[in-house]
Coordinates of C-alpha atoms and ligand atoms in Angstrom, one line a residue:
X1 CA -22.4 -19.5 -27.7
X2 CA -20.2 -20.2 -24.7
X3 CA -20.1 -17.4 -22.0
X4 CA -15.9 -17.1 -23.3
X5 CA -17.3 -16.0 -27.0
X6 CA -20.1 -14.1 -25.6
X7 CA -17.2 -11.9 -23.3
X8 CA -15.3 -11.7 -26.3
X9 CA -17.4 -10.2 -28.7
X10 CA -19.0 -7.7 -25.7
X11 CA -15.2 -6.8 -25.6
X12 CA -14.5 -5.7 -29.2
X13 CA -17.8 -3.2 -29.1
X14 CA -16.6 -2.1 -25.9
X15 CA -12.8 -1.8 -27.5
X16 CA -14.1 0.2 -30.4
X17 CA -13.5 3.6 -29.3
X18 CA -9.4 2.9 -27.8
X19 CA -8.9 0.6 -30.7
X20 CA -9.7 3.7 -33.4
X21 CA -8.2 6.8 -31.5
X22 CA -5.8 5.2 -29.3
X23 CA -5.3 6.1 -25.2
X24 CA -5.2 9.7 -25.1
X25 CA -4.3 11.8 -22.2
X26 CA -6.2 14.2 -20.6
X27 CA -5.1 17.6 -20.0
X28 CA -7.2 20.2 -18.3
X29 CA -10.7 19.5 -20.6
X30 CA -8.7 18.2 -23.9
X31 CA -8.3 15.1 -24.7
X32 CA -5.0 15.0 -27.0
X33 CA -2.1 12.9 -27.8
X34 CA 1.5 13.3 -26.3
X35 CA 3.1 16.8 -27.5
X36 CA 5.7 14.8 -30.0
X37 CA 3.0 12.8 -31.3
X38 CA 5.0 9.6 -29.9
X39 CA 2.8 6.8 -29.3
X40 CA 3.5 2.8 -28.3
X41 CA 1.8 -0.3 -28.7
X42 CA -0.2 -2.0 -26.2
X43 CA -0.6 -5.7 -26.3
X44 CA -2.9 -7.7 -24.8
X45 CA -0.8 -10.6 -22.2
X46 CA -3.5 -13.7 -23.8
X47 CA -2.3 -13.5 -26.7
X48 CA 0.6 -10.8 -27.5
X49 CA -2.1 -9.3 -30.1
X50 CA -2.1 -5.7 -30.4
X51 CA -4.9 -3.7 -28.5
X52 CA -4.5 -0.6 -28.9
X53 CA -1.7 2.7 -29.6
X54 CA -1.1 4.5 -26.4
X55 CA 0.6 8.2 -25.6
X56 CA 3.5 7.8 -25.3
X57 CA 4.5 11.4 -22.9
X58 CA 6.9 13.2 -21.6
X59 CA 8.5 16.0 -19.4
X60 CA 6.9 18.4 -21.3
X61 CA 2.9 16.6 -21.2
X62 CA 2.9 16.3 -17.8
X63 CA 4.2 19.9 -17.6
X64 CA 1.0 20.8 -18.8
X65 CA -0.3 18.5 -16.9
X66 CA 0.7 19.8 -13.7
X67 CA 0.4 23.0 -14.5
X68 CA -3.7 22.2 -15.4
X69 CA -3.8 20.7 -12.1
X70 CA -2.4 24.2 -10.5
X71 CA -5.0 26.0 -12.4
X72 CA -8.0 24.0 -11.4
X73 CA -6.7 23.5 -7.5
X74 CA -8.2 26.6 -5.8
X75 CA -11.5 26.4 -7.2
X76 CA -11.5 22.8 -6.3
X77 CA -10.2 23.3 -2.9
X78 CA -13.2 25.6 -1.9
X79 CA -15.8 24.4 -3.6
X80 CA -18.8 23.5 -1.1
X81 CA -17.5 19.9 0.3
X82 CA -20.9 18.4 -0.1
X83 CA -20.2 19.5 -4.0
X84 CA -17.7 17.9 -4.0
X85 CA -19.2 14.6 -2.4
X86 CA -21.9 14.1 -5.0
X87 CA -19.8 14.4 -8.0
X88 CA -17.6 11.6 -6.5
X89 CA -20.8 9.4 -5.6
X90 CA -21.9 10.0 -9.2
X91 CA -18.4 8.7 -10.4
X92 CA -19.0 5.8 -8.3
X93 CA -22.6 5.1 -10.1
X94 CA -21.1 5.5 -13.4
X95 CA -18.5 2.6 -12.9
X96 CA -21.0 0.3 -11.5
X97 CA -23.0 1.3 -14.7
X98 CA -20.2 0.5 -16.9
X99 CA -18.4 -2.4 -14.3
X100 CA -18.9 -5.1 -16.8
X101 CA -17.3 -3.0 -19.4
X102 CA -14.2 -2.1 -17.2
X103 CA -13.7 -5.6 -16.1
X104 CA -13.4 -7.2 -19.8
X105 CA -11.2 -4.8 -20.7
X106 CA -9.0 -5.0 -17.7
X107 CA -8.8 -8.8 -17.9
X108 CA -7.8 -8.2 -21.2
X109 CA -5.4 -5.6 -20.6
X110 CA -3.9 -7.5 -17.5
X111 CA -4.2 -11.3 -18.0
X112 CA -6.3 -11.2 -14.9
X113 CA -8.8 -14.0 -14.3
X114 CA -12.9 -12.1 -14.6
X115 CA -13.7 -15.0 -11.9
X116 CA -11.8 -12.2 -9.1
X117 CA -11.7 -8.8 -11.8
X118 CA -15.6 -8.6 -12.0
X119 CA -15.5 -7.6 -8.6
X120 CA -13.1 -5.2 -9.0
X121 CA -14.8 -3.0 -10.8
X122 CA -17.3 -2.5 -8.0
X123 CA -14.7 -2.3 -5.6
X124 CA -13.5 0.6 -7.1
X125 CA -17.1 2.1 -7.2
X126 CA -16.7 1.2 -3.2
X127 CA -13.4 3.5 -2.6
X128 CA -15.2 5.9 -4.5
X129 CA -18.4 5.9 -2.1
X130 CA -16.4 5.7 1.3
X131 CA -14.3 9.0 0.3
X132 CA -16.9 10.9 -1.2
X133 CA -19.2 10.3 2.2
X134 CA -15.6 11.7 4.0
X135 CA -15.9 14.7 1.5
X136 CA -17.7 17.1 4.1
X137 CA -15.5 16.0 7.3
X138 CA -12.1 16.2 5.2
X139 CA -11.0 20.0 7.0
X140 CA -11.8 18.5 10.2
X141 CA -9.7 19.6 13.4
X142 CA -9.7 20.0 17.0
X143 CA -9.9 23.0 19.6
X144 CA -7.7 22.7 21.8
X145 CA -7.3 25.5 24.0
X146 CA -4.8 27.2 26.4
X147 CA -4.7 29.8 29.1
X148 CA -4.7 32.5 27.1
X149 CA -5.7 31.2 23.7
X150 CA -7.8 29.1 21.6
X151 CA -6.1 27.2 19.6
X152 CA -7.7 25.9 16.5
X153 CA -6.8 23.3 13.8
X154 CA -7.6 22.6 10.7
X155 CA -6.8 20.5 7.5
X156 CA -6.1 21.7 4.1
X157 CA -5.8 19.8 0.9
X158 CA -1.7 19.9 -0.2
X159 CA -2.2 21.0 -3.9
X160 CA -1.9 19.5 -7.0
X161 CA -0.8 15.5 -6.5
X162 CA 0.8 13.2 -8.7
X163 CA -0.3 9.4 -8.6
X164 CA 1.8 6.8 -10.2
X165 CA 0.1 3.0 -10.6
X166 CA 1.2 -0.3 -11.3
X167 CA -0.4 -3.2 -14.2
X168 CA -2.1 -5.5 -11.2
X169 CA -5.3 -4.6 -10.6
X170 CA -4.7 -1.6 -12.1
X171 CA -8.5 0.2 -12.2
X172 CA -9.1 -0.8 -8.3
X173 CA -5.5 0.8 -7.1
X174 CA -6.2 3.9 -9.6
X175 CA -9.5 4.2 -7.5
X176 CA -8.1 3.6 -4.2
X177 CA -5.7 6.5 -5.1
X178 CA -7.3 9.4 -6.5
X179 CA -10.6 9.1 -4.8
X180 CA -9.5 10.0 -1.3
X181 CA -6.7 12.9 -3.2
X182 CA -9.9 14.1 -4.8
X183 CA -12.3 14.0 -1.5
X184 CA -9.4 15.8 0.5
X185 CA -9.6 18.8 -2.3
X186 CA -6.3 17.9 -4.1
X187 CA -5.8 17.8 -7.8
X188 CA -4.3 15.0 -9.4
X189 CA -2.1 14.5 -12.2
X190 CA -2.4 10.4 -13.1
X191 CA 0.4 8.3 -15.0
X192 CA -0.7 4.7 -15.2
X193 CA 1.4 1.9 -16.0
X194 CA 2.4 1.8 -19.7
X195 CA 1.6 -2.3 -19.6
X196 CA -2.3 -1.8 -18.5
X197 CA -3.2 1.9 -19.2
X198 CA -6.8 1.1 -20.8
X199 CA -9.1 1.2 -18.3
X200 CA -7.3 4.1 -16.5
X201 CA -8.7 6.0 -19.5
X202 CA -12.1 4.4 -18.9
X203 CA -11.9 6.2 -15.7
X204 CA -10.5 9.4 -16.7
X205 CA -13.8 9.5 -19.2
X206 CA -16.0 8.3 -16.1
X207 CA -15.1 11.4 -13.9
X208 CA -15.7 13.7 -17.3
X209 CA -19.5 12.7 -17.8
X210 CA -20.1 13.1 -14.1
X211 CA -19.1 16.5 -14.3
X212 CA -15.6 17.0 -12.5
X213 CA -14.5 20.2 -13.4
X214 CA -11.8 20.4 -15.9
X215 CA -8.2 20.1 -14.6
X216 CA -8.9 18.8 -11.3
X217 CA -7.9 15.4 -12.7
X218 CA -5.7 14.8 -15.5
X219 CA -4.4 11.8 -17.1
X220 CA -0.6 11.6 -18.6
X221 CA 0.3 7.7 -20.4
X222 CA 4.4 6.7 -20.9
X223 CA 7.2 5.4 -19.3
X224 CA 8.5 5.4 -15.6
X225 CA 12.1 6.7 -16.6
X226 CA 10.4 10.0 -18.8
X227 CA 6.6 10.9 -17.8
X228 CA 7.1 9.3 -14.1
X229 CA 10.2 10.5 -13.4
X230 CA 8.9 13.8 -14.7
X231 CA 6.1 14.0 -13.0
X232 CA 7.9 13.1 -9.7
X233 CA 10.0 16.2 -10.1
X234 CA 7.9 18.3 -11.1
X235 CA 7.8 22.0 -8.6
X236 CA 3.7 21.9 -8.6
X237 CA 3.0 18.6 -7.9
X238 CA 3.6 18.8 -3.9
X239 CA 3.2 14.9 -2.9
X240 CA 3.6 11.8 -4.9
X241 CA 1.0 8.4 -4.1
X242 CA 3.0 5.3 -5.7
X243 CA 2.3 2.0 -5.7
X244 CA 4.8 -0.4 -7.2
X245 CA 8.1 -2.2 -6.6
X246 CA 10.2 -1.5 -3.8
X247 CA 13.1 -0.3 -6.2
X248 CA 11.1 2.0 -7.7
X249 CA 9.9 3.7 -4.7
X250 CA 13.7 4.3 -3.7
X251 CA 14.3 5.7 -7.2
X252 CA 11.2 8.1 -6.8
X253 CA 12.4 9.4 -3.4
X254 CA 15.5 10.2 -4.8
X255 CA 14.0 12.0 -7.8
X256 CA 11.6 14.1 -5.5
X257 CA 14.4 15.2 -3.4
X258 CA 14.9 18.4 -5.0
X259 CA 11.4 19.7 -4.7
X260 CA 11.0 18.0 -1.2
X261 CA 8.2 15.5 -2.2
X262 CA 6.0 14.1 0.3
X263 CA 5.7 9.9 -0.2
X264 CA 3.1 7.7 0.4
X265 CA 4.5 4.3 -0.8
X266 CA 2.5 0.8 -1.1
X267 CA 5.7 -1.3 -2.5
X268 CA 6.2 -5.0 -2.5
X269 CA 6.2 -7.5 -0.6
X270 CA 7.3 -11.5 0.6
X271 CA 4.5 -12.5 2.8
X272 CA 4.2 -15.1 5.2
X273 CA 1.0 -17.4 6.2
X274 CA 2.5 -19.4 9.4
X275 CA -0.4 -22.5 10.0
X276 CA 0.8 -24.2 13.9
X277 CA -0.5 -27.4 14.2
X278 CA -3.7 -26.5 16.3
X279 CA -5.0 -24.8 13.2
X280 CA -8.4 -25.7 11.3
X281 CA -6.3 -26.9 8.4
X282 CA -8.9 -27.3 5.8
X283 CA -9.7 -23.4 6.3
X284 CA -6.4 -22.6 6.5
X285 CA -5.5 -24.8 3.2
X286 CA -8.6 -23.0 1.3
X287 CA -7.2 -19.5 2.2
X288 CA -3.3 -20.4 1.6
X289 CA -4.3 -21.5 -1.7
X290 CA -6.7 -18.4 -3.0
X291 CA -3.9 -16.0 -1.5
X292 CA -0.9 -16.7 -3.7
X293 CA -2.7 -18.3 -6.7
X294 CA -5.5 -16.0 -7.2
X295 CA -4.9 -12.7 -9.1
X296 CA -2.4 -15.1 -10.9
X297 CA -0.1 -14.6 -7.5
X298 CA 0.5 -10.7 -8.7
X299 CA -0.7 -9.5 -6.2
X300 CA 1.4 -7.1 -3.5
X301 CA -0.6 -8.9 -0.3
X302 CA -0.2 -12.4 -1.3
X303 CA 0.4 -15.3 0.8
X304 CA 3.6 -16.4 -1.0
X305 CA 5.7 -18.3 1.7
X306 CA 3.8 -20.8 3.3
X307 CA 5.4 -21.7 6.5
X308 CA 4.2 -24.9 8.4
X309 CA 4.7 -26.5 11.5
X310 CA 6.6 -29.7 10.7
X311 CA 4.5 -32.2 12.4
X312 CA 2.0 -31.6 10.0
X313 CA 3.6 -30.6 7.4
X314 CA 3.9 -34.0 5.4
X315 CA 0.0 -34.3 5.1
X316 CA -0.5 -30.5 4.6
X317 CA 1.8 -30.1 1.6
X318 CA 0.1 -33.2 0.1
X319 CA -3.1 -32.1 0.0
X320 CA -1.8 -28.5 -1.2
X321 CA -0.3 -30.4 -4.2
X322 CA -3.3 -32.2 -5.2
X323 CA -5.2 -28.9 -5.1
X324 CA -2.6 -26.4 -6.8
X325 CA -2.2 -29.2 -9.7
X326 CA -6.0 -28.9 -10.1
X327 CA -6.1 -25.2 -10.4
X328 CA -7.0 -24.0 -13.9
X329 CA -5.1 -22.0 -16.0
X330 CA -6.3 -20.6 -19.5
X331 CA -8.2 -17.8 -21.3
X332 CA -8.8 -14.9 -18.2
X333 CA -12.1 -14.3 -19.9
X334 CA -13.6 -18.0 -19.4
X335 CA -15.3 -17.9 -15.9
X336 CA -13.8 -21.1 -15.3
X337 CA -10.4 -19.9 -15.2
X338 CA -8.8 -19.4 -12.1
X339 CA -5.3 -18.2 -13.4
X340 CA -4.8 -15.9 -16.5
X341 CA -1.6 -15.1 -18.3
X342 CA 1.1 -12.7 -16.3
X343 CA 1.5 -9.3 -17.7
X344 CA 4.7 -9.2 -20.1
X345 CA 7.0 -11.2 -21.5
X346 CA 9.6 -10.3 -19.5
X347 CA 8.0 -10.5 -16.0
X348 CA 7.3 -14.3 -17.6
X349 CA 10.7 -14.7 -18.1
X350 CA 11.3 -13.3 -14.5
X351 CA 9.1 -16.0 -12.7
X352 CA 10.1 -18.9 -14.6
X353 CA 13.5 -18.0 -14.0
X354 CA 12.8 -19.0 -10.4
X355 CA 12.4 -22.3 -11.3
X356 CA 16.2 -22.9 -12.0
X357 CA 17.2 -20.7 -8.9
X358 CA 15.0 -22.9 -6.7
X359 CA 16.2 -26.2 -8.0
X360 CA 20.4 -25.0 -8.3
X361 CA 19.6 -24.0 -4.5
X362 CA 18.2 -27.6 -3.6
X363 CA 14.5 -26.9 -2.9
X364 CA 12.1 -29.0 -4.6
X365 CA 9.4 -28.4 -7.4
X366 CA 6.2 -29.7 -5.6
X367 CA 4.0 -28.5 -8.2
X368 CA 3.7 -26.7 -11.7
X369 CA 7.7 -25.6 -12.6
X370 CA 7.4 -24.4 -16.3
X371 CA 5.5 -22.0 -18.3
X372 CA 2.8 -23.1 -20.8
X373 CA 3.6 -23.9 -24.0
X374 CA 2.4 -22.0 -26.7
X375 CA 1.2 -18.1 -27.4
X376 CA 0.5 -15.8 -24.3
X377 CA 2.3 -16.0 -20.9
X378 CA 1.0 -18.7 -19.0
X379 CA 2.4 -20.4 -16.2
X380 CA 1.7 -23.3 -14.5
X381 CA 0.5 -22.5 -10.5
X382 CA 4.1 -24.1 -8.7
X383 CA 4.7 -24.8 -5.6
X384 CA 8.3 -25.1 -3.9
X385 CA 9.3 -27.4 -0.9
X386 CA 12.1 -28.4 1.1
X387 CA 12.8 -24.6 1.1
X388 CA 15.4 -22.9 3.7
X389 CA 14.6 -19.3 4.7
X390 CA 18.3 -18.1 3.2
X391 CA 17.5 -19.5 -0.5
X392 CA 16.3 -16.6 -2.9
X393 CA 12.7 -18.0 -3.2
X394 CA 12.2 -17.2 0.2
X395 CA 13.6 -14.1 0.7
X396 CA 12.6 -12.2 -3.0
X397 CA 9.3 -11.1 -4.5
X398 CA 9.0 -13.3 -7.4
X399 CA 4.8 -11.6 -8.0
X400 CA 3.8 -14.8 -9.8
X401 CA 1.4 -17.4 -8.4
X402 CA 4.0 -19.6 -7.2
X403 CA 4.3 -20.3 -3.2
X404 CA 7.5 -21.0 -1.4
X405 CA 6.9 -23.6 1.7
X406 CA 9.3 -23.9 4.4
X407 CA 8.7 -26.2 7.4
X408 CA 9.5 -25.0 11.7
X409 CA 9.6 -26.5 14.9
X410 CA 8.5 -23.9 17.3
X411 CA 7.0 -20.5 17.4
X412 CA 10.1 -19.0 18.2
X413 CA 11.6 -20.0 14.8
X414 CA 8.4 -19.5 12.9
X415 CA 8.5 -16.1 13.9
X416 CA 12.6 -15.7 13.0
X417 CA 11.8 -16.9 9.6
X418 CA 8.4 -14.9 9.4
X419 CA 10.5 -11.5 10.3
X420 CA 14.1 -12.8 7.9
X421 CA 13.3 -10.7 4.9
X422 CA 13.2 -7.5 3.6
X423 CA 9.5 -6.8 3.5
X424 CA 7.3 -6.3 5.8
X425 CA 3.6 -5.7 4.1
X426 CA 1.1 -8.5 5.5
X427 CA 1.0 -11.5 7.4
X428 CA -1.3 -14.6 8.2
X429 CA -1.4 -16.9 10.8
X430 CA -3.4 -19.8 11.4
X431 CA -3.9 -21.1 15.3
X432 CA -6.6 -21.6 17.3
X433 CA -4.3 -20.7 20.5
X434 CA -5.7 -17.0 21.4
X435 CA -2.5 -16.1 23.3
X436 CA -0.6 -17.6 20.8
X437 CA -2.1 -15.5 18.1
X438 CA -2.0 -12.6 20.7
X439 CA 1.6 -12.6 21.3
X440 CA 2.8 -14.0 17.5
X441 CA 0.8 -11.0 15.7
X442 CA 2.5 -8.4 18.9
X443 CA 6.1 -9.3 17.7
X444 CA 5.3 -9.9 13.4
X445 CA 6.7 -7.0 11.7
X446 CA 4.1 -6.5 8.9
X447 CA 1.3 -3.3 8.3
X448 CA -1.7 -5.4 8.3
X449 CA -2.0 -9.1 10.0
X450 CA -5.0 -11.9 9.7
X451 CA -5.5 -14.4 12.3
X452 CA -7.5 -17.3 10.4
X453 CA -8.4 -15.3 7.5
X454 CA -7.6 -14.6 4.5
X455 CA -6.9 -10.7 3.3
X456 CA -10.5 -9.3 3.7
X457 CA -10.0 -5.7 2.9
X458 CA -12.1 -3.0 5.4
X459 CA -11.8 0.5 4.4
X460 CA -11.9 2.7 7.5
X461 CA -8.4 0.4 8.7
X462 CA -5.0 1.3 7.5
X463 CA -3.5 -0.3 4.8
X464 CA 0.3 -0.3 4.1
X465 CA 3.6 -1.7 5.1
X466 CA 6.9 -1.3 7.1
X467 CA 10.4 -2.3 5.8
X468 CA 10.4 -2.2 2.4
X469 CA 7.0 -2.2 1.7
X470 CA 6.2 1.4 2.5
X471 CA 5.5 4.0 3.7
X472 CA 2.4 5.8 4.9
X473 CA -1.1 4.6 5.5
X474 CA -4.3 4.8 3.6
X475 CA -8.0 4.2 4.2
X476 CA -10.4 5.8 6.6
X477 CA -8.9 9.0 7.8
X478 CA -5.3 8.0 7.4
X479 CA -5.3 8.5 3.5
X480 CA -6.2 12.6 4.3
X481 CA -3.4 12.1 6.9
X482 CA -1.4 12.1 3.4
X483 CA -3.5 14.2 1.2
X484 CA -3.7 17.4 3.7
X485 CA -1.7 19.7 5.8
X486 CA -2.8 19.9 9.8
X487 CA -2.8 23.7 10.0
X488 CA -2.5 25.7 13.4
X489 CA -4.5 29.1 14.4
X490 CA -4.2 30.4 17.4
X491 CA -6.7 33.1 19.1
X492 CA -5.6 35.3 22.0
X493 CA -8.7 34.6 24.6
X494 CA -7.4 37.9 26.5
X495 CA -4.9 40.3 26.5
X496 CA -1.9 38.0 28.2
X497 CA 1.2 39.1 28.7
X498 CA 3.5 40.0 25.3
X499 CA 7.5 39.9 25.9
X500 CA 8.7 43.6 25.3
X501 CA 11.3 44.3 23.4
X502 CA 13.1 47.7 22.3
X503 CA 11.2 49.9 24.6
Ligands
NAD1 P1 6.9 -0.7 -11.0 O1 7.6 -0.1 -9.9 O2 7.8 -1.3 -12.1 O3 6.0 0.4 -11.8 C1 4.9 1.0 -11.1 C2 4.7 2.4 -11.8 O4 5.9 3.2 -11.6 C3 4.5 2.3 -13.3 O5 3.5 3.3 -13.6 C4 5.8 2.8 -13.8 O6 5.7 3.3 -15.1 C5 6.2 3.8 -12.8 N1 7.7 4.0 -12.7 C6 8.7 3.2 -13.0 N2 9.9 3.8 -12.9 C7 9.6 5.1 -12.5 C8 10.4 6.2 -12.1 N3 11.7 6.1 -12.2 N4 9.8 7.3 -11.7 C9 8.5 7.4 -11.6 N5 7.7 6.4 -12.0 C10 8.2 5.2 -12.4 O7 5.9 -1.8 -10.5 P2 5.0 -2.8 -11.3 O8 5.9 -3.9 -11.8 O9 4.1 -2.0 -12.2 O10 4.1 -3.4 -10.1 C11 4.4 -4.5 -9.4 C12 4.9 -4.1 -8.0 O11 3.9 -3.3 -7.3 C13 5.2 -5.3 -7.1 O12 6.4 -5.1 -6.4 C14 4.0 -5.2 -6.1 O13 4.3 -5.8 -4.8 C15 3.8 -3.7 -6.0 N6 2.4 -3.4 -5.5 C16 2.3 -3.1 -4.1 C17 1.0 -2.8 -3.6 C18 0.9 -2.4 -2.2 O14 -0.3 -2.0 -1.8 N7 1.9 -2.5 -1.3 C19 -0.1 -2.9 -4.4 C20 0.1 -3.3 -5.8 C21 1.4 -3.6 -6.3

């Protein structure tokens, strides 16, 4: 039996239970189906088979929802921190217990290749860890006193928290999101994306067996435009954590408006790897490569505008050719694979739609160019050259593993072109000029940078975007930054001077 038909038959045992009741949400400590009994299919992006019926919710679920997560949030809030702590660490050991489970179904559910998702089960085991050992510091503050007072701060957990996810790496962005709302002693109302919702329910049963008390997490399946909108203007729910497209999060500020939401975005984003000439080229060739292709390129940090200095640009582009037309595409569960199918039909459709635009604009198709024929929504890994920094492949997200390379002269203009979009979420730059890298990373308007690296992720630094990429910050104690209040008490040290009034 090859290793694919052994991951395939371990995946209909662990399918079983989703494939007979369905994705359920979880409300308070029931398990049920949306209130109107409305339900939609979820299909699987390898082959457009079905996989399972999901809950299909709406205002009136995650009403109960929130309104579970308003019960539950005062016992929650004060219950002893180092409580609170060990349930989260035995979360974390019951995903590494059940990581290869969650990693078959998610390449299943995704299209994601299990060469990169095998990790990510762990990873998400990891967020877990590094906010549950935050638990106990969470209500930290300062003293900070005056003349006549001691002034004293402290944090305190906002309430009840809604947390909206998109389909790429869906189980390790869920994790990255309600751990630290769940350290910080917030409740959390989840709606995972309708096109990848199964291992979000894998979770939700996770945090059950380890013994989180009901309510403090619940779990509402559907739609953006009904249960995320809903859930985004909901009264109890007193801060939204989204990660998705850029348009969304504009849509979702608008909708939180009226209940004065607070936001923590991660949107999209367009960004550049700039390799100069001085660069170690075969490093910087290995890590251009794995940063847009890898993940099947839908991934928010990706590398996907390469831009090169032009005197070596000729031999650079070559050798990226012969390696991106040697990059193998097929079933995500082979461990040979190194890109899967993209999520939907329609986001298919999307990215090979590029193709045309690129072309009609006068850039030229290095690499790859169509989709693969047959069942599932496989694309070939294509590469663009001869690109200008105006034409549409340059400037828009297009979230599929295809790379846009555009040639400069100078530092000045690499960084013009680096800066000339909308986004502004990560950057890479290859040089082995220290003051270079010093002074091109100072004026590169992006959240997180890497100088001769790929995207190595390191939970206590920030992670998030400017521009159109977000807003906020999370890891180490930035994601509390988010998830609490600073609160104020002052302490009269004497008996100081009071103004007197109507004496
Ligand atoms: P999306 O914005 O279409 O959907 C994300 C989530 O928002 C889904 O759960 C969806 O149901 C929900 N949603 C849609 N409309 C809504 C509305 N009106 N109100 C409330 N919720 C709504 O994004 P996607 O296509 O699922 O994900 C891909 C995008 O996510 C890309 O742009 C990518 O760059 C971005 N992303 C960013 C990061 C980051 O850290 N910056 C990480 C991962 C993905």
């Amino acid at each position: 039996m090859t290793t694919l038909e052994q991951n395939l038959e371990k995946l209909e045992t662990y399918l079983t239970h989703v494939r007979e009741h369905g994705i359920l949400n979880q409300i308070g400590d029931e398990a049920r189906p949306a209130m109107s009994g409305a339900t939609f299919d979820n299909q699987s992006p390898v082959d457009e088979s079905f996989i399972c019926k999901v809950a299909k919710s709406g205002a009136e679920d995650i009403d109960a929802a929130a309104k579970a997560a308003k019960e539950a949030f005062p016992a929650w809030r004060d219950i002893d921190p180092v409580s609170r702590k060990k349930i989260l660490h035995r979360i974390a050991d019951r995903i590494v217990a059940r990581a290869d489970e969650i990693a078959l179904a998610e390449c299943w559910d995704t299209g994601q290749a299990h060469r990169f998702m095998s990790k990510a089960a762990l990873r998400g085991a990891e967020n877990f860890r590094f906010f549950a050992d935050k638990a106990p510091s969470a209500r930290d503050g300062q003293v900070l006193p005056s003349a006549t007072l001691m002034n004293v701060t402290t944090r305190v957990p906002i309430g009840p928290v809604g947390v909206i996810t998109p389909w790429n790496t869906p189980f390790m962005l869920s994790t990255w999101k309600i751990a630290p709302a769940l350290a910080a002693g917030c409740t959390v109302v989840h709606k995972p994306a309708e096109f990848s919702p199964v291992t979000a329910r894998i979770l939700m049963d996770i945090a059950e067996e380890a013994g989180l008390p009901a309510g403090v997490w619940n779990l509402v399946n559907g739609f953006g435009e009904d249960a995320g909108k809903a859930l985004t203007e909901h009264p109890d729910i007193k801060a939204i954590a989204f990660v998705g497209e850029s348009r969304t999060g504009s849509m979702i500020m608008k909708q939180g408006a009226d209940t004065l939401k607070r936001v923590h975005f991660e949107l999209g984003g367009k960004n550049p790897v700039v390799v100069f000439d001085d660069a170690d080229l075969d490093r910087a060739l290995d890590a251009a490569i794995f940063m847009i292709y890898s993940l099947n390129g839908e991934r928010c940090t990706s590398s996907s505008r390469l831009l090169v200095q032009e005197n070596i640009a000729e031999e650079f582009q070559k050798k990226l050719v012969e390696r991106v037309n040697r990059i193998k595409v097929g079933h995500p569960l082979d461990p040979s694979t190194e890109i899967g199918p993209l999520i939907h039909k329609t986001h298919l459709d999307k990215v090979t739609s590029y193709f045309d635009i690129a072309k009609a604009d006068g850039a030229t198709i290095a690499a790859g160019g169509e989709a693969v024929e047959g069942k599932g929504h496989f694309v070939k890994p294509t590469l663009f050259t001869g690109a200008k920094p105006s034409m549409r492949i340059a400037q828009e997200e297009i979230f599929g593993p295809v790379l846009t390379a555009i040639t400069f002269k100078d530092e000045d203009e690499a960084l013009e072109i680096a800066n000339g979009v909308d986004y502004g979420l990560t950057g890479y730059v290859w040089t082995n000029d220290l003051t270079r890298a010093l002074r091109f990373t100072n004026k590169l308007e992006a959240g997180m940078i890497w100088v001769n690296s790929e995207n190595v992720r390191h939970l206590p630094t920030p992670f998030g975007g400017v521009k159109a990429s977000g807003i906020g910050r999370d890891g180490g104690d930035w994601s509390f930054e988010f998830y609490m209040e600073q609160k104020h008490v002052g302490f009269a040290t004497g008996q100081h001077h009071i103004p007197q009034l109507g004496k």
